[in-house]
Tab-separated table of C-alpha atoms in Angstrom:
chain	number	residue	atom	x	y	z
A	289	MET	CA	-27.786	-6.762	-39.395
A	290	TRP	CA	-27.554	-9.046	-36.352
A	291	ILE	CA	-30.272	-7.813	-34.002
A	292	ALA	CA	-30.405	-8.395	-30.240
A	293	ASP	CA	-34.190	-8.632	-30.024
A	294	LYS	CA	-34.624	-11.144	-27.197
A	295	TRP	CA	-34.277	-8.697	-24.296
A	296	GLU	CA	-37.078	-8.402	-21.731
A	297	ASP	CA	-35.277	-6.149	-19.216
A	298	TYR	CA	-33.836	-3.673	-21.727
A	299	THR	CA	-35.572	-1.539	-24.376
A	300	ILE	CA	-34.668	1.407	-26.574
A	301	LEU	CA	-37.890	3.400	-26.507
A	302	ASP	CA	-36.948	6.189	-28.925
A	303	THR	CA	-34.044	7.983	-30.614
A	304	SER	CA	-33.616	11.581	-31.722
A	305	SER	CA	-31.090	14.426	-32.008
A	306	GLY	CA	-28.009	12.469	-30.988
A	307	GLU	CA	-29.663	10.694	-28.055
A	308	LYS	CA	-31.437	7.449	-27.213
A	309	LEU	CA	-34.157	6.948	-24.594
A	310	GLU	CA	-33.755	3.571	-22.881
A	311	LEU	CA	-35.344	1.396	-20.214
A	312	TRP	CA	-32.873	-0.592	-18.096
A	313	GLY	CA	-35.246	-2.664	-16.009
A	314	LYS	CA	-37.614	-0.103	-14.487
A	315	TYR	CA	-35.241	2.858	-14.866
A	316	SER	CA	-35.261	5.247	-17.839
A	317	LEU	CA	-32.027	6.756	-19.145
A	318	ILE	CA	-31.170	9.246	-21.878
A	319	ARG	CA	-27.701	8.759	-23.329
A	320	PRO	CA	-25.786	10.229	-26.273
A	321	ASP	CA	-25.412	8.080	-29.374
A	322	PRO	CA	-23.321	9.196	-32.375
A	323	GLN	CA	-25.387	7.073	-34.763
A	324	VAL	CA	-28.542	9.077	-34.037
A	325	ILE	CA	-28.119	11.873	-36.580
A	326	TRP	CA	-31.865	12.304	-37.260
A	327	LYS	CA	-34.148	14.797	-35.499
A	328	SER	CA	-37.498	13.090	-35.093
A	329	GLU	CA	-40.194	14.441	-32.791
A	330	LYS	CA	-39.752	13.382	-29.168
A	331	LYS	CA	-43.284	12.193	-28.441
A	332	ASN	CA	-42.510	9.751	-25.617
A	333	PRO	CA	-43.177	11.504	-22.256
A	334	LEU	CA	-40.107	9.877	-20.709
A	335	TRP	CA	-37.948	12.265	-22.760
A	336	ARG	CA	-39.074	14.897	-20.225
A	337	SER	CA	-39.105	12.753	-17.084
A	338	ALA	CA	-36.301	10.187	-17.420
A	339	ASP	CA	-34.615	8.982	-14.243
A	340	ALA	CA	-31.262	10.273	-15.512
A	341	SER	CA	-29.624	11.743	-18.583
A	342	TYR	CA	-25.972	11.924	-19.562
A	343	LYS	CA	-24.897	15.312	-20.893
A	344	ARG	CA	-21.598	15.937	-22.592
A	345	SER	CA	-19.458	18.885	-21.533
A	346	LYS	CA	-18.071	21.361	-24.056
A	347	SER	CA	-14.697	20.972	-22.352
A	348	GLY	CA	-14.765	17.167	-22.765
A	349	GLY	CA	-16.285	14.326	-20.795
A	350	GLY	CA	-19.709	14.781	-19.280
A	351	ALA	CA	-21.910	13.972	-16.296
A	352	TRP	CA	-25.197	12.340	-15.278
A	353	CYS	CA	-27.935	14.922	-14.735
A	354	GLU	CA	-31.363	14.831	-13.046
A	355	ASN	CA	-30.085	11.631	-11.503
A	356	LYS	CA	-32.825	9.707	-9.668
A	357	LEU	CA	-31.103	6.332	-10.061
A	358	PRO	CA	-29.886	3.974	-7.349
A	359	GLU	CA	-26.144	3.406	-7.238
A	360	ALA	CA	-26.640	0.057	-9.006
A	361	TRP	CA	-29.353	-2.444	-9.939
A	362	ASN	CA	-29.715	-5.732	-11.799
A	363	ILE	CA	-31.230	-6.750	-15.130
A	364	SER	CA	-31.462	-10.197	-16.707
A	365	TYR	CA	-31.025	-11.724	-20.152
A	366	ARG	CA	-32.258	-15.298	-20.434
A	367	GLU	CA	-30.563	-17.112	-17.512
A	368	LEU	CA	-27.928	-14.399	-17.028
A	369	THR	CA	-28.050	-11.499	-14.557
A	370	PHE	CA	-25.987	-8.310	-14.797
A	371	ASN	CA	-25.233	-5.476	-12.410
A	372	ILE	CA	-25.967	-2.088	-13.990
A	373	LYS	CA	-24.056	0.897	-12.648
A	374	PRO	CA	-23.968	4.265	-14.428
A	375	MET	CA	-20.367	5.411	-14.712
A	376	GLY	CA	-18.182	7.897	-16.550
A	377	PHE	CA	-18.452	8.526	-20.287
A	378	LYS	CA	-22.138	7.485	-20.441
A	379	HIS	CA	-21.467	3.764	-19.784
A	380	THR	CA	-23.640	1.463	-17.671
A	381	GLY	CA	-21.415	-1.621	-17.502
A	382	LEU	CA	-23.157	-3.524	-20.298
A	383	PHE	CA	-23.577	-3.367	-24.081
A	384	PRO	CA	-27.028	-4.914	-24.753
A	385	GLU	CA	-26.446	-5.331	-28.513
A	386	GLN	CA	-23.803	-7.955	-27.716
A	387	ALA	CA	-26.600	-10.358	-26.751
A	388	ALA	CA	-26.838	-11.226	-30.453
A	389	ASN	CA	-23.262	-12.507	-30.279
A	390	TRP	CA	-23.793	-14.247	-26.938
A	391	ASP	CA	-26.609	-16.289	-28.474
A	392	TRP	CA	-24.488	-17.109	-31.527
A	393	PHE	CA	-21.430	-18.506	-29.762
A	394	SER	CA	-23.464	-20.077	-26.944
A	395	GLU	CA	-25.232	-22.262	-29.503
A	396	LEU	CA	-21.880	-23.306	-30.995
A	397	ILE	CA	-20.518	-24.221	-27.559
A	398	LYS	CA	-23.640	-26.173	-26.559
A	399	ASN	CA	-23.558	-28.179	-29.786
A	400	GLU	CA	-19.953	-29.315	-29.310
A	401	LYS	CA	-19.443	-32.824	-27.952
A	402	ARG	CA	-16.167	-31.903	-26.240
A	403	PRO	CA	-14.835	-29.433	-23.653
A	404	VAL	CA	-14.461	-25.941	-25.102
A	405	LYS	CA	-11.886	-23.418	-23.900
A	406	VAL	CA	-12.634	-19.751	-24.603
A	407	LEU	CA	-10.334	-16.732	-24.362
A	408	ASN	CA	-12.152	-13.412	-23.855
A	409	LEU	CA	-9.842	-10.441	-24.534
A	410	PHE	CA	-10.666	-6.834	-23.597
A	411	ALA	CA	-13.392	-8.583	-21.653
A	412	TYR	CA	-14.846	-5.551	-19.792
A	413	THR	CA	-17.540	-6.564	-17.262
A	414	GLY	CA	-17.835	-10.087	-18.607
A	415	GLY	CA	-21.062	-10.242	-20.586
A	416	ALA	CA	-19.475	-12.625	-23.067
A	417	THR	CA	-17.619	-14.423	-20.284
A	418	VAL	CA	-20.748	-15.375	-18.342
A	419	ALA	CA	-22.615	-16.266	-21.552
A	420	ALA	CA	-19.837	-18.635	-22.638
A	421	ALA	CA	-19.535	-20.137	-19.159
A	422	ALA	CA	-23.302	-20.646	-18.928
A	423	ALA	CA	-23.144	-22.491	-22.257
A	424	GLY	CA	-20.602	-24.912	-20.780
A	425	ALA	CA	-17.208	-23.485	-21.757
A	426	SER	CA	-14.216	-22.855	-19.536
A	427	VAL	CA	-13.262	-19.192	-19.942
A	428	CYS	CA	-10.145	-17.081	-19.502
A	429	HIS	CA	-11.263	-13.479	-18.939
A	430	VAL	CA	-8.605	-10.808	-19.591
A	431	ASP	CA	-8.914	-7.051	-19.092
A	432	ALA	CA	-6.413	-4.347	-18.132
A	433	SER	CA	-8.827	-2.762	-15.611
A	434	ARG	CA	-8.965	-4.282	-12.140
A	435	GLY	CA	-12.356	-2.639	-11.576
A	436	MET	CA	-13.843	-4.188	-14.713
A	437	VAL	CA	-12.570	-7.640	-13.736
A	438	ALA	CA	-14.174	-7.211	-10.298
A	439	ALA	CA	-17.444	-6.299	-12.035
A	440	ALA	CA	-17.163	-9.437	-14.192
A	441	LYS	CA	-16.792	-11.585	-11.087
A	442	GLU	CA	-19.932	-9.981	-9.661
A	443	ASN	CA	-21.878	-10.669	-12.870
A	444	ALA	CA	-20.758	-14.300	-12.732
A	445	ARG	CA	-21.936	-14.515	-9.123
A	446	LEU	CA	-25.307	-12.958	-9.964
A	447	SER	CA	-25.687	-15.446	-12.822
A	448	GLY	CA	-25.036	-18.420	-10.538
A	449	LEU	CA	-21.579	-19.006	-12.025
A	450	SER	CA	-19.324	-18.339	-9.028
A	451	ASN	CA	-17.966	-21.883	-9.259
A	452	ALA	CA	-17.804	-22.019	-13.052
A	453	PRO	CA	-14.365	-22.610	-14.629
A	454	ILE	CA	-13.572	-18.924	-15.212
A	455	ARG	CA	-10.025	-17.633	-14.877
A	456	TYR	CA	-9.790	-13.858	-14.294
A	457	ILE	CA	-6.667	-12.002	-15.438
A	458	VAL	CA	-5.826	-8.303	-14.959
A	459	ASP	CA	-3.252	-7.625	-17.667
A	460	ASP	CA	-2.467	-5.999	-20.976
A	461	CYS	CA	-4.076	-8.291	-23.558
A	462	LYS	CA	-1.123	-8.296	-25.960
A	463	LYS	CA	1.383	-9.190	-23.261
A	464	PHE	CA	-0.908	-11.910	-21.938
A	465	VAL	CA	-1.327	-13.507	-25.369
A	466	GLU	CA	2.449	-13.404	-25.916
A	467	ARG	CA	2.949	-15.281	-22.638
A	468	GLU	CA	0.253	-17.822	-23.495
A	469	ILE	CA	2.037	-18.525	-26.784
A	470	ARG	CA	5.290	-19.160	-24.917
A	471	ARG	CA	3.454	-21.426	-22.451
A	472	GLY	CA	1.806	-23.365	-25.270
A	473	ASN	CA	-1.718	-22.673	-24.001
A	474	LYS	CA	-4.437	-22.996	-26.643
A	475	TYR	CA	-8.095	-21.992	-26.939
A	476	ASP	CA	-10.974	-23.276	-29.049
A	477	GLY	CA	-12.827	-19.963	-29.104
A	478	ILE	CA	-11.521	-16.402	-29.053
A	479	ILE	CA	-13.581	-13.295	-28.326
A	480	MET	CA	-12.095	-9.839	-28.845
A	481	ASP	CA	-13.870	-6.592	-27.925
A	482	PRO	CA	-11.082	-4.014	-28.200
A	483	PRO	CA	-11.536	-0.304	-27.476
A	484	SER	CA	-10.972	2.300	-30.150
A	485	TYR	CA	-8.237	3.770	-27.980
A	486	GLY	CA	-6.814	2.753	-24.641
A	487	ARG	CA	-3.835	2.351	-22.372
A	488	GLY	CA	-2.603	-0.760	-20.581
A	489	PRO	CA	-1.672	-0.996	-16.881
A	490	THR	CA	1.838	0.370	-17.521
A	491	GLY	CA	0.945	2.933	-20.182
A	492	GLU	CA	0.829	0.743	-23.298
A	493	VAL	CA	-1.043	2.615	-26.050
A	494	TRP	CA	-3.716	0.862	-28.110
A	495	LYS	CA	-5.161	2.368	-31.314
A	496	ILE	CA	-7.462	-0.088	-33.012
A	497	GLU	CA	-6.855	1.003	-36.611
A	498	GLU	CA	-3.094	0.747	-36.141
A	499	ASN	CA	-2.965	-2.376	-33.989
A	500	ILE	CA	-5.837	-4.693	-34.881
A	501	ASP	CA	-4.265	-6.501	-37.850
A	502	ASP	CA	-1.096	-7.362	-35.931
A	503	PHE	CA	-3.146	-8.398	-32.907
A	504	VAL	CA	-5.432	-10.744	-34.852
A	505	LYS	CA	-2.318	-12.266	-36.400
A	506	LEU	CA	-0.817	-12.669	-32.914
A	507	VAL	CA	-3.847	-14.447	-31.421
A	508	THR	CA	-3.720	-17.127	-34.092
A	509	GLY	CA	-0.825	-18.406	-31.991
A	510	VAL	CA	-3.233	-19.441	-29.218
A	511	LEU	CA	-5.852	-21.099	-31.437
A	512	SER	CA	-6.169	-24.812	-30.783
A	513	ASP	CA	-5.574	-27.433	-33.459
A	514	ASN	CA	-9.348	-27.938	-33.556
A	515	PRO	CA	-10.719	-24.382	-33.165
A	516	LEU	CA	-14.429	-23.654	-32.939
A	517	PHE	CA	-14.997	-19.913	-33.397
A	518	PHE	CA	-13.532	-16.423	-33.460
A	519	LEU	CA	-15.401	-13.179	-32.718
A	520	LEU	CA	-14.160	-9.609	-33.163
A	521	ASN	CA	-16.222	-6.538	-32.230
A	522	SER	CA	-15.684	-2.893	-33.129
A	523	TYR	CA	-17.406	0.360	-32.171
A	524	THR	CA	-15.049	2.445	-34.287
A	525	THR	CA	-16.892	4.093	-37.182
A	526	GLY	CA	-13.717	4.145	-39.292
A	527	LEU	CA	-13.319	0.360	-39.030
A	528	SER	CA	-16.075	-1.188	-41.117
A	529	ALA	CA	-17.441	-4.703	-40.912
A	530	SER	CA	-15.961	-5.406	-44.341
A	531	THR	CA	-12.507	-4.285	-43.214
A	532	MET	CA	-12.657	-6.568	-40.185
A	533	LYS	CA	-13.849	-9.424	-42.383
A	534	TYR	CA	-10.879	-8.927	-44.692
A	535	ILE	CA	-8.452	-9.047	-41.754
A	536	ALA	CA	-10.121	-12.089	-40.175
A	537	THR	CA	-10.191	-13.995	-43.466
A	538	LEU	CA	-6.579	-13.136	-44.219
A	539	ARG	CA	-5.218	-14.007	-40.787
A	540	LEU	CA	-7.492	-16.841	-39.639
A	541	LEU	CA	-8.492	-18.741	-42.753
A	542	GLY	CA	-5.229	-18.768	-44.682
A	543	GLY	CA	-4.469	-22.333	-43.636
A	544	ARG	CA	-7.789	-23.277	-42.049
A	545	LYS	CA	-11.254	-24.039	-43.361
A	546	GLY	CA	-14.126	-21.981	-42.119
A	547	ILE	CA	-16.886	-19.473	-42.774
A	548	CYS	CA	-16.310	-15.771	-42.099
A	549	GLU	CA	-19.236	-13.362	-41.843
A	550	ALA	CA	-19.391	-9.701	-40.865
A	551	ASP	CA	-22.295	-7.349	-40.230
A	552	GLU	CA	-23.588	-4.531	-38.073
A	553	LEU	CA	-25.096	-5.202	-34.665
A	554	GLY	CA	-28.454	-3.635	-33.938
A	555	LEU	CA	-31.121	-3.067	-31.300
A	556	PRO	CA	-34.839	-2.575	-32.013
A	557	VAL	CA	-36.332	0.856	-31.278
A	558	LYS	CA	-39.846	0.437	-29.882
A	559	ASP	CA	-41.470	3.715	-30.909
A	560	SER	CA	-40.241	3.716	-34.522
A	561	GLY	CA	-40.168	-0.022	-35.227
A	562	LEU	CA	-36.704	0.420	-36.758
A	563	ASN	CA	-33.313	-0.939	-35.690
A	564	LEU	CA	-30.502	1.211	-34.299
A	565	PRO	CA	-27.003	0.279	-35.548
A	566	CYS	CA	-24.631	-0.360	-32.632
A	567	GLY	CA	-21.191	-1.250	-33.974
A	568	SER	CA	-20.013	-4.211	-36.032
A	569	SER	CA	-18.817	-7.774	-35.568
A	570	VAL	CA	-16.976	-10.381	-37.583
A	571	ARG	CA	-17.679	-14.052	-36.851
A	572	VAL	CA	-15.626	-17.034	-37.946
A	573	VAL	CA	-16.835	-20.614	-37.575
A	574	PHE	CA	-14.049	-23.108	-38.247
A	575	GLN	CA	-14.759	-26.287	-40.168
A	576	ASN	CA	-12.542	-29.034	-38.846
A	577	LYS	CA	-14.120	-32.099	-40.434
């Protein structure tokens, strides 16, 4: 398991009965988590006095309850700063477990003795974008949601990266990659964080199990002749790390040399001393020498 254990402004305090108790800076949140199938005793007093909790509705969706939170606030990871804003479907605008991947590709970028171009697809609020830019890469950030792209720009500003070489694109990721192939644009690193299910700006349907193999095959068309890395994330329980590794090896390493690894992502739980699984990733490091 790749564990994001370098956070100072974020902590999972405890987990029980389908929920996790978290600290985001100084604010405590209780949020649902499908991985938490155990029913341990809730000893931490913040279970009863959290600043907000997200409760699912029997009719679908859900809402924030007992909400004593500000509209938004900031937390930091290393030199990066992120705006946290509770929103629909339990989200806060950041996935802290991804810090394990940020550290991984940031080290690769910093160790390169050449300019590195990164393409971040399904880029959400730009956690990976600002991490790659802070490491010295030029980044193309693509997401179908105008609001998420605006949030990414704000995170770049908060992280002192307003003038960094980041290109922001509001578009369907597949259509954008197809255009980049026609333009002949290439990237040394590719990051993909696709949703399990989604729709593009004009109603395009995305189902990860049905579309991911074809999409990985498509993005090989924008890999540079001297690629550095590829990263694919999944939060879909039916798409295992081993399945993603098979696809990445098949599509990316057929005619290229490299190392492909896949594993779960995790976050430490303070009260139990254990690690909570939080999705999976596959990482490819290309060997060009």
